[in-house]
XYZ file of C-alpha atoms in Angstrom:
707
model
C -84.718 145.441 107.944
C -86.043 148.935 107.284
C -89.815 149.385 107.256
C -91.101 151.798 104.619
C -94.360 153.346 105.770
C -93.976 156.832 104.335
C -96.600 156.650 101.601
C -98.395 154.342 99.208
C -95.696 155.282 96.703
C -93.293 153.012 98.553
C -90.963 151.159 96.248
C -90.309 147.580 97.275
C -88.122 145.065 95.576
C -89.874 142.683 93.289
C -89.966 139.578 95.454
C -86.512 138.183 95.975
C -85.617 135.174 98.040
C -84.105 136.020 101.404
C -82.475 133.381 103.533
C -84.736 132.508 106.424
C -84.400 130.236 109.393
C -86.848 127.337 109.045
C -89.638 127.639 111.569
C -90.199 124.937 114.111
C -93.565 123.273 113.829
C -94.963 121.757 116.978
C -95.986 118.130 116.548
C -99.514 117.919 115.187
C -102.066 116.571 117.657
C -102.412 112.809 117.597
C -105.825 112.922 115.990
C -107.653 109.737 116.804
C -109.160 107.624 114.051
C -112.394 105.705 114.345
C -113.735 102.705 112.492
C -116.566 104.451 110.682
C -117.495 103.060 107.278
C -120.419 103.953 105.017
C -121.395 101.875 101.995
C -122.475 103.703 98.830
C -123.708 101.547 95.958
C -121.551 98.660 97.132
C -118.429 100.761 97.759
C -117.237 100.979 101.345
C -115.939 104.427 102.262
C -113.922 104.882 105.432
C -114.482 108.072 107.421
C -111.925 107.883 110.259
C -112.368 111.478 111.371
C -116.160 111.561 111.486
C -116.078 112.090 115.246
C -114.945 115.660 114.529
C -118.413 116.375 113.120
C -119.638 116.720 116.703
C -118.319 120.240 117.211
C -119.912 120.483 120.668
C -118.139 117.401 122.044
C -115.362 117.840 124.596
C -112.841 115.833 122.553
C -113.521 117.972 119.465
C -113.078 121.175 121.444
C -109.842 119.821 122.875
C -108.611 118.949 119.368
C -109.405 122.497 118.172
C -107.464 123.989 121.077
C -104.447 121.805 120.356
C -104.516 122.590 116.635
C -104.828 126.328 117.303
C -101.849 126.048 119.651
C -99.759 124.529 116.844
C -100.911 127.216 114.429
C -100.280 130.151 116.734
C -96.864 128.769 117.707
C -95.872 128.635 114.043
C -97.254 132.062 113.165
C -95.645 133.686 116.212
C -92.201 132.761 114.877
C -92.630 134.633 111.589
C -90.365 137.673 112.051
C -92.406 140.052 109.871
C -95.876 139.030 111.074
C -96.219 142.084 113.315
C -94.894 144.336 110.551
C -97.654 143.119 108.246
C -100.304 143.427 110.958
C -99.321 147.028 111.683
C -99.252 147.864 107.993
C -102.755 146.431 107.568
C -103.951 148.378 110.594
C -102.567 151.572 109.068
C -104.154 150.825 105.698
C -107.518 149.991 107.273
C -107.612 153.178 109.330
C -109.657 155.463 107.076
C -113.309 156.499 107.025
C -115.548 154.078 105.161
C -119.050 155.002 104.051
C -121.998 153.083 102.711
C -124.222 154.563 99.999
C -127.019 156.694 101.499
C -130.726 155.917 101.174
C -133.973 157.672 102.132
C -136.409 156.403 104.761
C -139.208 158.768 105.689
C -137.789 162.271 106.109
C -134.266 161.037 106.910
C -131.267 159.994 104.865
C -129.460 156.978 106.337
C -125.907 155.793 105.741
C -123.251 153.648 107.399
C -119.859 154.901 108.477
C -116.800 153.367 110.074
C -114.227 155.831 111.401
C -111.463 153.403 110.489
C -110.837 150.665 113.003
C -114.245 150.397 114.650
C -115.294 146.772 115.075
C -118.545 147.347 113.194
C -119.828 150.148 110.954
C -122.314 152.547 112.580
C -125.678 153.479 111.068
C -126.228 157.259 110.943
C -129.118 159.427 109.835
C -129.320 162.981 108.613
C -132.201 165.430 108.197
C -131.631 167.552 105.104
C -128.269 169.287 105.409
C -128.263 168.961 109.197
C -125.592 167.264 111.249
C -125.619 163.444 111.076
C -126.565 161.600 114.251
C -125.962 158.016 115.329
C -129.082 155.962 114.751
C -127.796 152.489 115.579
C -124.332 151.551 116.816
C -123.598 147.813 116.555
C -120.407 148.359 118.554
C -122.639 148.690 121.606
C -124.197 145.249 120.990
C -121.265 143.358 122.560
C -118.013 144.166 124.336
C -115.812 142.293 121.875
C -117.437 143.592 118.682
C -118.551 140.160 117.477
C -122.285 140.926 117.444
C -123.177 142.610 114.175
C -126.054 144.366 112.450
C -127.268 141.866 109.850
C -129.924 143.958 108.116
C -132.517 146.656 108.730
C -135.896 147.354 107.119
C -138.111 150.410 107.583
C -141.825 150.901 107.191
C -142.814 152.866 104.102
C -143.243 156.060 106.141
C -139.933 155.492 107.905
C -141.458 155.610 111.388
C -140.572 152.042 112.394
C -137.486 149.933 111.800
C -136.923 146.216 112.279
C -133.300 145.164 112.442
C -131.534 141.824 112.667
C -128.489 141.063 114.776
C -126.043 138.175 114.429
C -124.136 136.933 117.451
C -120.683 135.504 116.800
C -121.292 135.362 113.063
C -124.128 132.835 113.261
C -126.808 132.705 110.553
C -129.394 132.506 113.352
C -130.646 136.034 113.992
C -132.644 138.064 116.459
C -135.074 140.728 115.236
C -135.665 143.944 117.185
C -138.248 146.610 116.344
C -137.757 150.270 117.228
C -139.468 153.614 116.694
C -137.327 155.778 114.452
C -138.318 159.037 116.158
C -137.041 158.268 119.651
C -135.246 154.926 119.103
C -137.389 153.133 121.691
C -137.907 149.380 121.419
C -141.344 148.142 120.367
C -142.592 144.752 121.550
C -140.556 141.615 122.137
C -137.381 140.532 120.404
C -137.980 137.803 117.826
C -135.570 134.886 118.134
C -134.318 132.015 115.998
C -134.787 133.732 112.638
C -132.654 132.428 109.777
C -132.155 133.241 106.081
C -134.808 135.914 106.216
C -135.681 139.296 104.903
C -138.182 141.535 106.706
C -141.131 142.851 104.679
C -143.347 145.434 106.375
C -147.094 145.591 105.759
C -147.958 149.173 106.635
C -147.114 149.814 110.288
C -149.062 146.799 111.459
C -146.358 144.124 111.243
C -143.980 142.312 108.910
C -143.289 139.034 107.149
C -140.201 136.972 107.986
C -138.881 133.450 107.396
C -137.288 130.831 109.615
C -136.851 127.173 110.468
C -137.664 125.228 113.580
C -134.543 125.452 115.741
C -132.553 122.171 115.802
C -132.441 120.256 119.042
C -130.163 121.512 121.813
C -126.530 120.630 121.181
C -126.898 120.613 117.392
C -127.710 124.265 116.669
C -124.711 124.677 114.396
C -124.757 121.420 112.468
C -128.406 120.351 112.716
C -130.383 120.126 109.488
C -132.646 123.043 108.612
C -134.973 121.580 106.020
C -138.361 123.267 106.137
C -138.474 127.039 105.863
C -141.629 128.819 106.996
C -142.973 132.273 106.161
C -144.640 134.000 109.116
C -146.465 137.246 109.695
C -145.635 139.034 112.944
C -148.173 141.564 114.159
C -146.629 144.228 116.362
C -147.522 143.939 120.018
C -148.121 140.201 119.887
C -145.997 137.247 121.002
C -143.816 135.506 118.443
C -145.467 132.231 119.426
C -148.743 133.524 117.972
C -147.262 134.567 114.612
C -149.325 133.407 111.668
C -147.896 130.829 109.268
C -148.404 132.265 105.777
C -146.567 129.805 103.543
C -144.373 126.723 103.884
C -144.366 124.155 106.638
C -145.371 120.544 106.244
C -148.146 121.228 103.707
C -145.917 123.115 101.258
C -142.368 122.146 102.310
C -139.654 124.347 100.848
C -136.057 124.667 101.985
C -135.862 128.381 101.180
C -138.730 130.871 101.322
C -138.409 134.599 100.810
C -140.995 137.367 100.874
C -141.197 140.991 99.798
C -143.862 143.583 99.128
C -144.107 145.767 96.076
C -143.355 149.399 96.887
C -147.050 150.328 96.892
C -147.608 147.372 99.296
C -150.328 145.992 97.081
C -148.667 142.654 96.329
C -146.995 140.170 98.610
C -144.351 138.356 96.560
C -143.232 134.898 97.736
C -140.300 132.903 96.430
C -140.072 129.192 97.197
C -137.171 126.850 96.452
C -135.480 123.660 97.540
C -132.065 124.469 96.085
C -129.925 127.573 95.726
C -130.719 127.847 92.015
C -134.175 128.481 90.596
C -137.423 129.266 92.386
C -141.184 129.145 92.264
C -142.996 132.486 92.375
C -146.271 133.372 94.089
C -148.190 136.618 94.575
C -151.024 137.699 96.843
C -153.085 140.829 96.187
C -153.245 142.480 99.619
C -155.622 145.177 98.382
C -158.399 142.569 98.433
C -159.470 140.966 101.694
C -158.776 137.249 101.969
C -157.267 137.088 98.480
C -155.573 133.777 97.679
C -151.865 133.191 97.159
C -151.556 132.725 93.394
C -148.807 130.722 91.744
C -146.991 132.535 88.934
C -144.225 129.996 88.174
C -144.738 126.373 89.213
C -141.199 124.974 88.868
C -137.742 125.687 90.276
C -135.778 125.388 87.058
C -135.318 129.122 86.538
C -134.713 132.344 88.434
C -137.708 134.672 88.616
C -138.437 137.762 90.714
C -140.803 140.734 90.730
C -138.951 143.998 90.146
C -141.839 146.440 90.406
C -145.445 147.072 89.571
C -147.581 149.841 88.145
C -151.086 149.094 89.321
C -151.814 145.517 88.327
C -148.952 145.425 85.818
C -146.030 143.397 87.135
C -142.427 143.840 86.004
C -140.577 140.538 86.304
C -136.927 139.610 85.836
C -136.284 136.022 84.773
C -133.957 133.673 82.929
C -136.853 131.452 81.814
C -136.167 130.814 78.126
C -133.447 133.463 78.441
C -130.255 132.101 80.082
C -128.736 135.601 80.273
C -131.879 137.144 81.760
C -134.628 139.487 80.566
C -137.415 141.714 81.912
C -141.033 140.896 81.115
C -144.426 142.352 82.026
C -147.720 140.670 82.838
C -151.065 141.532 84.388
C -151.353 140.242 87.949
C -154.854 138.992 87.207
C -153.408 136.333 84.897
C -149.685 136.133 85.690
C -148.662 132.765 84.236
C -145.572 132.754 82.006
C -147.650 132.094 78.884
C -148.922 135.662 79.216
C -145.556 137.350 79.686
C -144.442 140.023 77.240
C -140.790 140.867 76.753
C -139.920 144.394 77.863
C -136.107 144.232 77.900
C -135.179 141.213 75.777
C -132.273 138.898 76.474
C -128.892 140.079 75.185
C -125.432 138.542 74.933
C -124.602 140.034 78.350
C -125.980 138.810 81.696
C -128.701 141.029 83.162
C -129.353 142.113 86.742
C -132.014 144.822 86.935
C -133.087 147.296 89.623
C -135.645 150.109 89.703
C -135.771 153.639 91.055
C -137.121 157.075 90.181
C -139.632 155.497 87.827
C -136.868 153.893 85.745
C -135.320 150.477 85.201
C -131.558 150.161 85.530
C -130.116 147.229 83.591
C -126.804 146.242 85.145
C -125.155 143.967 82.607
C -122.062 141.829 83.018
C -119.753 142.169 80.032
C -116.833 139.792 80.499
C -117.367 139.992 84.293
C -117.394 143.823 84.359
C -120.296 146.286 84.615
C -122.227 147.881 81.771
C -125.215 149.983 82.926
C -128.210 151.074 80.842
C -131.243 153.126 81.889
C -134.711 152.301 80.566
C -138.116 153.924 80.835
C -140.850 151.767 82.336
C -142.147 151.439 78.774
C -138.998 149.498 77.878
C -137.435 152.312 75.844
C -133.692 152.614 76.332
C -132.806 156.114 77.499
C -129.044 155.990 77.881
C -125.941 154.036 78.714
C -124.472 155.286 81.974
C -120.836 156.355 81.794
C -118.687 154.680 84.432
C -115.244 155.882 85.593
C -113.429 152.919 84.046
C -113.708 149.157 83.645
C -114.890 147.668 86.934
C -117.958 146.905 89.040
C -120.904 149.211 89.694
C -123.578 148.370 92.250
C -126.603 150.197 93.581
C -129.032 152.154 91.375
C -131.999 151.165 93.531
C -134.252 153.738 95.133
C -137.896 154.673 95.626
C -140.140 155.741 92.763
C -140.486 159.356 93.870
C -136.746 159.984 94.191
C -134.932 162.167 91.657
C -131.486 160.782 92.359
C -129.911 157.522 93.330
C -126.468 156.357 94.425
C -124.100 153.713 93.196
C -120.684 152.450 94.223
C -117.942 151.861 91.686
C -114.796 149.830 92.287
C -112.131 147.725 90.613
C -109.004 145.923 91.731
C -107.133 149.256 91.616
C -110.065 151.669 92.123
C -111.011 152.011 95.810
C -114.803 151.981 96.365
C -116.238 155.384 95.459
C -119.857 156.417 95.967
C -121.441 158.421 93.152
C -124.656 160.442 93.223
C -126.609 159.912 90.020
C -129.157 162.397 88.646
C -131.846 160.206 87.091
C -133.204 162.902 84.746
C -129.889 164.081 83.304
C -127.741 160.982 83.678
C -124.993 162.957 85.385
C -122.801 161.245 87.980
C -120.913 163.188 90.636
C -118.549 161.900 93.303
C -120.327 161.724 96.666
C -117.726 159.966 98.831
C -114.234 158.953 97.795
C -112.343 156.305 99.748
C -109.491 157.677 101.832
C -107.350 154.553 101.747
C -103.591 155.025 101.321
C -103.328 153.707 97.791
C -102.153 155.349 94.578
C -103.912 153.680 91.623
C -101.550 155.315 89.121
C -98.757 153.017 90.283
C -100.656 149.832 89.407
C -102.285 148.189 86.430
C -105.132 145.737 86.130
C -105.735 143.974 82.831
C -108.021 141.244 81.559
C -106.586 138.311 79.650
C -108.222 135.230 78.189
C -106.766 131.742 78.385
C -107.823 128.300 77.186
C -108.997 125.608 79.585
C -108.446 121.875 79.182
C -111.470 121.369 76.898
C -110.792 124.474 74.801
C -113.171 126.832 76.629
C -112.070 130.473 76.681
C -111.816 131.772 80.265
C -111.316 135.409 81.359
C -108.871 136.384 84.097
C -107.978 139.781 85.538
C -104.352 140.226 86.585
C -103.291 143.121 88.826
C -99.786 144.252 89.757
C -97.439 147.202 90.058
C -96.589 148.963 86.794
C -93.210 148.012 85.409
C -93.075 144.738 87.311
C -90.513 142.424 85.730
C -92.053 139.146 84.626
C -89.224 136.884 85.719
C -91.224 134.002 87.170
C -90.358 135.056 90.715
C -93.283 137.293 91.638
C -95.376 136.180 94.626
C -98.818 135.564 93.177
C -102.175 135.008 94.800
C -104.811 133.378 92.609
C -108.336 133.707 93.976
C -111.499 132.187 92.491
C -114.957 130.847 93.332
C -116.606 128.972 90.457
C -120.082 128.026 91.614
C -123.704 128.748 92.473
C -124.195 131.155 89.577
C -122.179 133.684 91.586
C -120.130 136.181 89.593
C -116.726 137.386 90.768
C -116.439 140.980 89.571
C -113.577 143.444 90.088
C -113.469 144.819 93.622
C -110.879 146.667 95.660
C -109.367 144.908 98.673
C -107.457 146.821 101.320
C -105.765 143.598 102.362
C -104.407 142.936 98.864
C -102.365 146.155 99.018
C -99.858 144.195 101.117
C -99.310 141.835 98.195
C -99.243 144.491 95.474
C -96.865 146.891 97.176
C -94.444 144.022 97.781
C -94.129 143.296 94.091
C -96.875 140.701 94.073
C -99.552 139.750 91.571
C -103.248 139.251 92.250
C -104.978 137.050 89.669
C -108.708 136.291 89.500
C -109.993 133.874 86.846
C -113.750 133.733 86.205
C -114.370 129.995 86.245
C -117.320 128.042 84.967
C -119.947 127.370 87.597
C -120.225 131.106 88.203
C -122.740 133.463 86.633
C -120.400 135.622 84.545
C -121.845 134.352 81.253
C -125.310 133.320 82.340
C -126.985 130.057 83.199
C -125.168 128.028 80.530
C -121.844 129.033 82.105
C -123.207 128.098 85.522
C -124.464 124.682 84.446
C -121.134 123.892 82.784
C -119.616 123.780 86.278
C -122.235 121.766 88.133
C -122.813 118.104 89.070
C -121.135 115.812 86.509
C -119.444 118.866 84.955
C -117.886 120.099 88.217
C -114.418 118.982 87.124
C -114.552 121.785 84.528
C -114.213 124.265 87.396
C -111.046 122.632 88.690
C -109.659 122.336 85.156
C -110.303 126.051 84.592
C -108.426 126.886 87.791
C -105.493 124.633 86.931
C -105.329 126.133 83.433
C -105.201 129.617 84.957
C -102.188 128.578 87.041
C -100.535 127.100 83.969
C -101.128 130.352 82.064
C -99.496 132.427 84.807
C -96.460 130.156 84.895
C -96.146 129.832 81.108
C -96.227 133.611 80.713
C -93.599 134.071 83.414
C -95.798 136.009 85.820
C -94.749 133.550 88.489
C -93.685 129.945 89.018
C -94.794 127.045 91.169
C -92.402 128.294 93.860
C -94.271 131.594 94.220
C -97.887 130.682 93.497
C -100.581 130.677 96.192
C -104.239 129.774 95.772
C -107.153 131.008 97.840
C -110.915 130.585 97.994
C -113.737 130.470 100.502
C -116.860 128.332 100.926
C -117.425 126.813 97.465
C -114.065 128.420 96.709
C -112.619 126.461 99.634
C -113.826 123.309 97.905
C -112.119 124.585 94.750
C -108.781 125.015 96.533
C -109.074 121.678 98.339
C -109.933 119.711 95.204
C -107.303 121.428 93.066
C -104.446 120.932 95.524
C -105.454 117.279 95.920
C -105.340 116.791 92.150
C -102.208 118.833 91.394
C -100.259 119.314 94.637
C -97.008 120.005 92.780
C -98.370 123.139 91.089
C -98.672 125.383 94.125
C -96.434 126.636 96.899
C -99.149 127.779 99.320
C -102.871 127.051 99.692
C -105.622 128.779 101.665
C -108.870 126.770 101.688
C -111.318 128.849 103.753
C -114.622 127.627 105.270
C -114.668 125.028 102.512
C -117.100 122.261 101.568
C -114.601 119.421 101.907
C -116.666 116.252 102.414
C -118.747 115.940 99.264
C -120.366 112.703 100.405
C -121.902 114.167 103.565
C -122.284 117.927 102.955
C -126.037 117.513 102.554
C -126.359 116.100 106.088
C -125.707 119.453 107.793
C -127.685 122.720 108.178
C -129.116 123.757 104.805
C -126.470 121.825 102.868
C -129.060 119.738 101.049
C -129.992 122.916 99.194
C -126.649 122.841 97.392
C -127.560 119.669 95.516
C -128.486 121.598 92.354
C -124.819 122.517 91.965
C -123.186 119.416 93.410
C -125.543 116.466 93.196
C -125.482 114.054 96.143
C -123.878 110.712 96.876
C -127.375 109.254 97.160
C -128.504 110.331 93.667
C -126.952 107.511 91.664
C -123.894 105.287 91.462
C -122.471 107.571 88.778
C -122.979 110.704 90.878
C -121.502 109.046 93.966
C -118.385 107.924 92.082
C -117.925 111.387 90.572
C -118.191 113.123 93.952
C -116.000 110.541 95.664
C -113.255 111.096 93.107
C -112.902 114.859 93.632
C -114.147 115.275 97.224
C -111.156 117.022 98.877
C -111.351 115.016 102.104
C -111.444 111.712 100.248
C -109.086 112.611 97.383
C -106.077 113.264 99.630
C -103.367 110.624 99.270
C -99.792 110.556 100.610
C -97.965 113.287 98.663
C -95.919 116.475 98.948
C -98.621 119.091 99.456
C -98.211 122.873 99.443
C -97.887 124.775 102.694
C -101.524 124.993 103.745
C -103.456 127.058 106.237
C -107.055 125.895 106.480
C -109.348 128.531 108.004
C -112.773 128.145 109.573
C -114.775 129.457 112.515
C -116.503 127.967 115.522
C -119.887 129.580 114.733
C -120.028 128.713 111.033
C -123.489 127.206 110.727
C -123.568 127.376 106.936
C -120.523 125.296 105.991
C -120.011 123.589 109.323
C -116.417 123.606 110.629
C -116.368 119.794 110.582
C -115.537 120.010 106.866
C -112.329 121.865 107.656
C -111.586 119.781 110.758
C -111.714 116.527 108.816
C -109.801 117.881 105.817
C -107.008 119.312 107.969
C -106.662 116.031 109.870
C -106.446 113.996 106.665
C -104.000 116.497 105.129
C -101.717 116.379 108.170
C -101.787 112.594 107.946
C -101.108 112.634 104.176
C -98.384 115.291 104.049
C -95.131 113.684 102.911
C -93.187 116.899 102.479
C -91.824 119.404 104.975
C -94.360 122.170 104.292
C -96.607 122.971 107.269
C -100.288 122.039 107.398
C -102.138 124.295 109.820
C -105.748 124.986 110.699
C -106.760 128.361 112.068
C -110.107 128.292 113.879
C -111.567 131.740 114.590
C -113.689 132.016 117.726
C -116.959 133.926 117.950
C -117.146 134.060 114.179
C -119.194 132.441 111.440
C -119.061 131.958 107.682
C -117.517 135.384 107.147
C -120.094 138.150 107.505
C -120.147 140.303 110.628
C -116.588 139.734 111.783
C -115.029 142.558 113.726
C -112.363 144.686 112.082
C -109.789 143.315 114.519
C -110.692 139.734 113.545
C -110.410 140.539 109.842
C -107.035 142.277 110.183
C -105.674 139.477 112.353
C -106.642 136.775 109.877
C -105.331 138.719 106.875
C -102.018 139.400 108.638
C -101.662 135.703 109.375
C -102.508 134.794 105.792
C -99.923 137.091 104.162
C -97.297 136.216 106.771
C -97.790 132.506 106.150
C -97.617 132.996 102.385
C -94.430 135.085 102.324
C -92.740 132.847 104.901
C -93.371 129.723 102.857
C -92.231 131.385 99.635
C -88.995 132.213 101.472
C -89.596 135.930 100.926
C -89.393 138.871 103.280
C -91.965 141.622 102.634
C -91.096 145.304 103.080
C -87.445 144.391 102.521
C -85.435 147.561 101.797
C -83.704 147.866 98.439
């Protein structure tokens, strides 16, 4: 086999079957079963693998070690695994920049030289030489402690930054002086799901939960969020409770200050969709916290203010979103005035340079318009092509802002945008070894089971023969009002340059077409999401892009649920499946960490007999029956305290028990890693190499095979 590394113009055969020696799979661990039964509305539900929920127990740890041994033994036999890993390492090895932003007199930006474990935060004074401001690679020897956010005071003299250890959502907060990088005060501990909002240079607001009891830090429920104020130079134990707690219990509380620091803005919610809104006028001593919106049915946030005039983005009575204004003295929704009315496209607005930037989603791609604060449209911003643009946020006094544009075949490029003229210029272009002219990415529309029209973007090499034999990866999410927009993936190059196809359908449950689209994939409509995904697979096969012998499916978190449920319902449709950090036990997901907050999308088994029966039917863990399932590699991590690894542990055990065919069922458990964010570059490359190797092996294909 000849390896072609010369350039991104490498020509590789469209996937052709190559005879391979079947790999030997070690016997799966003899996973014990326990007599655990829970009764829901008169129905007894067995849960034989519930003991795996105790991720700290010795027998669970032993099971993980044995399963990882099976997985690594299998992967080690794949002859081209190292070829793929080296190719990924080569592809990853280019400078990566984050969009710059101003804090005080400095411009800050992130940079990774290529293969650094974590990106480094730099700063630059004018046109002077950049200097390292904060290097997360120094946080830990193995690169698994990451920078999870940083916030500066308005004058840029102080910075508070969060660190995540091993990918956990639990964070530490450290304060430093920007001038000399010296640490100020004590490190705050046990902070979770929090922003940091500075009030002058005196202190900042942050949110957290009471830490679960020892031994249950990962899986323990986190129900009551609390907003605190930390005054610099004081102990965390003396921090003042501002909102939340037992008197006003909310599962999620966020806080921010308007740029002039006049208003404290508080968001309170019990689910991941919708929120209450409160404001406090900090310019007046002892001013009360005033409620603006008193229900959690809609999304509402404060964009900006001019004096007492608030600019609010909301989907209240506007499922696709709009911008309204109101006087802070009487901020109830009855007094709102439309500034940027709802349109047929979904709105996400930002502000900067005294302007409002309306970032619309048009069929899951970006359309950007600039407005004056008066609501007058000034221009549509020309983008390089059809794709995703993000950024456009900066301070009021700035004359320019930055945005990043990308698509499935357009590597992330940072543009500098002149706010007065509307001119965009390239600031930093990605140096990845990829030639976009060799590939095409097109949007198609297909019909789901109930007749709904669903968009899907399909990407592949130009001139690819549609003979039903192309290795295809279909990725989707479909939930929580989250929109999947076009974005470049260095990892996906491995698929594309080997004659593969990358397909991304925009399923219901997401936010691509507003709140109505989201609701159509929630609770008793959740099956729509799975039907949309199945219909996408049927479209790809019908149109000869691929066939069931060359089709893989992938998704993470809620997308892991999607993969698990779909393969349980239609196991014959797919050759390979990658459910990652998935929500697999739909009857018990709300018993762990902040899982109860997902009930808006899912409903719970306790809600009603109807809701229980609906969840029980599609719950991946429970829906598995003896059948021929696709080759499956379940992935999770030992520090995932959002979707606890027990979901994946139980699903993998049941799948190994239920597999009637010869395809392998593996579980890959990453160590010192969480739900996904903050992983080291080495961890990411290793997992991606294993994923592509597993896929090609089980499609009986050899990548980088010479013509």
